[in-house]
Amino acid sequence: MNKQQFTLVAWDPRGYGKSIPPLRDFPEDFFERDAKDAVDLMQALKFKKFSLLGWSDGGITALIAAARNPTLIHKMVVWGANPSVSEEDVKLYNAIRDVSKWSERARQPMEEMYGHDYFSKTCAAWVDGISQFAQKPNGSICQSLLPHIHCPTLIIHGEKDPLVPRFHPEYLHKHIKGSQLHLMPEGKHNLHLRFADEFNRVVEKFLL
């Protein structure tokens, strides 16, 4: 992205990347915890107002942060995010539980960063952690918070995303007032990496 026009702050939630220790865990409120950590970090860095870009779990975190802190968030972009967990989703998650079945291309960078044991255990724990929401009414993670999001919001969805069915971005679009939905026909879950030029162009235009 254009660093003359934007200040980019990338952070590792606790238990990920360089935010270890502590080890990653998935209590019932882990998304709420991550959202609070993100906002606390930006305030510690003296940002009075800022935009959020969130992918996958980071997108869920961004949705919660925007709903909980409407006066702090300028704009928001989310992709690969789901506000609830269905039985269909749980099947998709369990299909990636065993990291030994991942392609080498997907697995190798994770194992280089975390080591096989930590990566393997954390992935399995994540599957259990996110699947717990399927037991809640409507499988909700943050559905009730969506009407409290008032910032301009762009939802991007890759139509070939194997982890996030299309009904999730459509639900977000319907329940976040004034939001925009941008579909990428060939995009998968990592659309921002695979189609970086298009992604950056769409996001920059929205943010400016």
Coordinates of C-alpha atoms in Angstrom, one line a residue:
M1 CA 0.0 0.0 0.0
N2 CA 1.0 3.6 -0.5
K3 CA 3.1 4.5 2.5
Q4 CA 3.1 8.2 1.5
Q5 CA -0.6 8.3 2.1
F6 CA -1.0 5.7 4.9
T7 CA 0.7 4.8 8.2
L8 CA 0.4 1.1 8.5
V9 CA 0.5 -0.6 11.9
A10 CA 0.6 -4.4 11.8
W11 CA 0.3 -6.3 15.1
D12 CA 0.6 -9.9 16.2
P13 CA -2.3 -10.9 18.6
R14 CA -1.1 -12.6 21.8
G15 CA 0.2 -16.1 21.2
Y16 CA 0.9 -15.4 17.5
G17 CA 4.0 -14.3 15.6
K18 CA 6.3 -12.3 17.9
S19 CA 3.7 -11.9 20.6
I20 CA 4.8 -15.1 22.3
P21 CA 4.8 -15.5 25.3
P22 CA 2.0 -16.0 26.2
L23 CA 1.1 -19.1 24.4
R24 CA -2.1 -18.8 22.3
D25 CA -5.3 -20.0 23.9
F26 CA -9.0 -19.8 22.9
P27 CA -11.2 -19.0 25.9
E28 CA -14.8 -18.1 25.1
D29 CA -14.0 -14.4 24.8
F30 CA -10.8 -14.6 22.7
F31 CA -12.2 -12.4 19.9
E32 CA -13.3 -9.8 22.4
R33 CA -9.8 -10.0 24.0
D34 CA -8.1 -9.5 20.7
A35 CA -10.3 -6.6 19.8
K36 CA -9.5 -4.9 23.1
D37 CA -5.8 -5.6 22.7
A38 CA -5.9 -4.0 19.2
V39 CA -7.6 -0.8 20.4
D40 CA -5.4 -0.6 23.5
L41 CA -2.3 -0.9 21.2
M42 CA -3.4 1.9 18.9
Q43 CA -4.2 4.2 21.9
A44 CA -0.8 3.4 23.4
L45 CA 0.7 4.5 20.1
K46 CA -1.2 7.8 20.4
F47 CA -3.5 7.3 17.4
K48 CA -6.7 9.3 18.2
K49 CA -8.7 7.8 15.3
F50 CA -7.8 5.0 12.8
S51 CA -9.1 2.6 10.2
L52 CA -9.1 -1.1 10.6
L53 CA -8.1 -3.8 8.0
G54 CA -9.0 -7.3 9.2
W55 CA -8.5 -10.7 7.5
S56 CA -10.2 -13.9 8.7
D57 CA -10.1 -14.0 12.5
G58 CA -8.6 -10.5 12.3
G59 CA -11.8 -9.4 10.4
I60 CA -14.0 -10.7 13.2
T61 CA -11.7 -8.9 15.7
A62 CA -12.1 -5.7 13.6
L63 CA -15.9 -6.0 13.6
I64 CA -16.0 -6.2 17.4
A65 CA -13.5 -3.4 17.8
A66 CA -15.5 -1.1 15.5
A67 CA -18.8 -1.9 17.3
R68 CA -17.3 -1.4 20.7
N69 CA -15.4 1.8 19.9
P70 CA -17.4 3.8 17.3
T71 CA -15.8 7.1 18.1
L72 CA -12.3 5.7 17.4
I73 CA -12.7 4.0 14.1
H74 CA -12.6 6.0 10.8
K75 CA -13.2 3.3 8.2
M76 CA -13.0 -0.5 8.1
V77 CA -12.2 -3.2 5.6
V78 CA -12.8 -6.9 6.4
W79 CA -12.3 -10.0 4.3
G80 CA -12.6 -13.7 5.0
A81 CA -14.6 -12.9 8.1
N82 CA -17.7 -14.6 9.5
P83 CA -20.0 -13.2 12.2
S84 CA -21.3 -16.7 13.1
V85 CA -20.4 -20.3 13.0
S86 CA -22.7 -22.8 11.3
E87 CA -22.6 -26.6 11.3
E88 CA -21.3 -26.3 7.7
D89 CA -18.5 -24.1 9.0
V90 CA -17.5 -26.6 11.7
K91 CA -17.1 -29.3 9.0
L92 CA -14.8 -26.9 7.0
Y93 CA -12.7 -26.2 10.1
N94 CA -12.3 -29.8 11.0
A95 CA -11.1 -30.5 7.5
I96 CA -8.0 -28.4 8.3
R97 CA -7.4 -29.6 11.8
D98 CA -4.6 -32.0 10.9
V99 CA -1.8 -29.7 9.5
S100 CA 0.0 -32.8 8.1
K101 CA -2.7 -32.8 5.4
W102 CA -2.0 -29.2 4.4
S103 CA -0.1 -28.5 1.2
E104 CA 3.6 -28.0 1.8
R105 CA 3.3 -24.5 0.4
A106 CA 0.7 -23.5 3.1
R107 CA 2.4 -25.5 5.9
Q108 CA 6.0 -24.6 5.5
P109 CA 6.0 -20.9 6.4
M110 CA 3.9 -21.7 9.5
E111 CA 6.3 -24.4 10.6
E112 CA 9.3 -22.2 10.0
M113 CA 7.8 -19.5 12.2
Y114 CA 6.3 -21.7 15.0
G115 CA 7.9 -25.1 14.8
H116 CA 5.7 -28.1 13.9
D117 CA 4.5 -28.9 17.5
Y118 CA 3.3 -25.4 18.4
F119 CA 1.7 -24.9 15.0
S120 CA 0.0 -28.3 15.0
K121 CA -1.3 -27.9 18.6
T122 CA -2.4 -24.3 18.0
C123 CA -4.3 -25.1 14.8
A124 CA -6.2 -27.9 16.5
A125 CA -7.0 -25.6 19.5
W126 CA -8.2 -23.0 17.1
V127 CA -10.6 -25.4 15.5
D128 CA -12.0 -26.2 18.9
G129 CA -12.0 -22.6 19.9
I130 CA -14.0 -21.2 17.0
S131 CA -16.3 -24.3 16.8
Q132 CA -17.5 -23.5 20.3
F133 CA -19.6 -20.6 18.9
A134 CA -21.7 -23.1 16.9
Q135 CA -23.3 -24.0 20.3
K136 CA -24.5 -20.4 20.8
P137 CA -27.9 -19.1 19.6
N138 CA -27.7 -18.8 15.8
G139 CA -24.0 -19.7 16.1
S140 CA -23.3 -16.1 16.8
I141 CA -19.8 -14.7 17.3
C142 CA -20.7 -11.0 16.9
Q143 CA -24.0 -10.8 15.1
S144 CA -25.7 -8.7 17.8
L145 CA -22.9 -6.1 17.5
L146 CA -23.2 -5.4 13.8
P147 CA -26.0 -2.8 14.1
H148 CA -23.5 -0.8 16.4
I149 CA -21.0 -0.4 13.6
H150 CA -21.3 3.1 12.2
C151 CA -18.1 3.6 10.3
P152 CA -17.9 3.2 6.5
T153 CA -17.3 -0.5 5.9
L154 CA -16.0 -2.4 2.9
I155 CA -16.5 -6.2 2.9
I156 CA -14.4 -8.1 0.4
H157 CA -15.1 -11.7 -0.5
G158 CA -13.3 -14.2 -2.6
E159 CA -15.9 -16.3 -4.3
K160 CA -13.7 -19.4 -4.2
D161 CA -12.9 -19.0 -0.5
P162 CA -13.0 -22.6 0.8
L163 CA -13.3 -21.6 4.5
V164 CA -15.9 -18.8 4.4
P165 CA -19.1 -19.5 2.4
R166 CA -20.7 -16.5 0.6
F167 CA -23.6 -16.3 3.0
H168 CA -21.3 -14.8 5.7
P169 CA -20.2 -11.6 3.7
E170 CA -23.8 -11.2 2.5
Y171 CA -25.0 -11.3 6.1
L172 CA -22.4 -8.7 7.1
H173 CA -23.4 -6.5 4.1
K174 CA -27.1 -6.7 5.1
H175 CA -26.6 -5.9 8.8
I176 CA -23.9 -3.3 8.7
K177 CA -25.7 -0.1 7.6
G178 CA -24.3 1.5 4.5
S179 CA -21.6 -1.1 3.9
Q180 CA -20.2 -2.0 0.5
L181 CA -19.6 -5.6 -0.7
H182 CA -16.8 -6.2 -3.3
L183 CA -16.7 -9.7 -4.8
M184 CA -13.5 -11.2 -6.3
P185 CA -14.6 -14.1 -8.6
E186 CA -11.2 -15.9 -8.5
G187 CA -10.3 -14.9 -4.9
K188 CA -9.8 -17.6 -2.2
H189 CA -9.1 -17.1 1.5
N190 CA -5.8 -15.4 0.9
L191 CA -7.1 -13.1 -1.8
H192 CA -5.0 -10.1 -0.5
L193 CA -1.8 -12.1 -1.3
R194 CA -2.9 -13.7 -4.5
F195 CA -4.4 -10.6 -6.0
A196 CA -2.5 -8.0 -4.1
D197 CA -2.6 -5.3 -6.8
E198 CA -6.4 -5.4 -7.1
F199 CA -6.8 -5.7 -3.4
N200 CA -4.6 -2.7 -2.7
R201 CA -6.3 -0.6 -5.4
V202 CA -9.8 -1.3 -4.1
V203 CA -8.8 -0.7 -0.4
E204 CA -6.8 2.5 -1.1
K205 CA -9.7 4.0 -3.1
F206 CA -12.1 3.2 -0.3
L207 CA -9.9 4.6 2.5
L208 CA -9.0 7.9 0.8

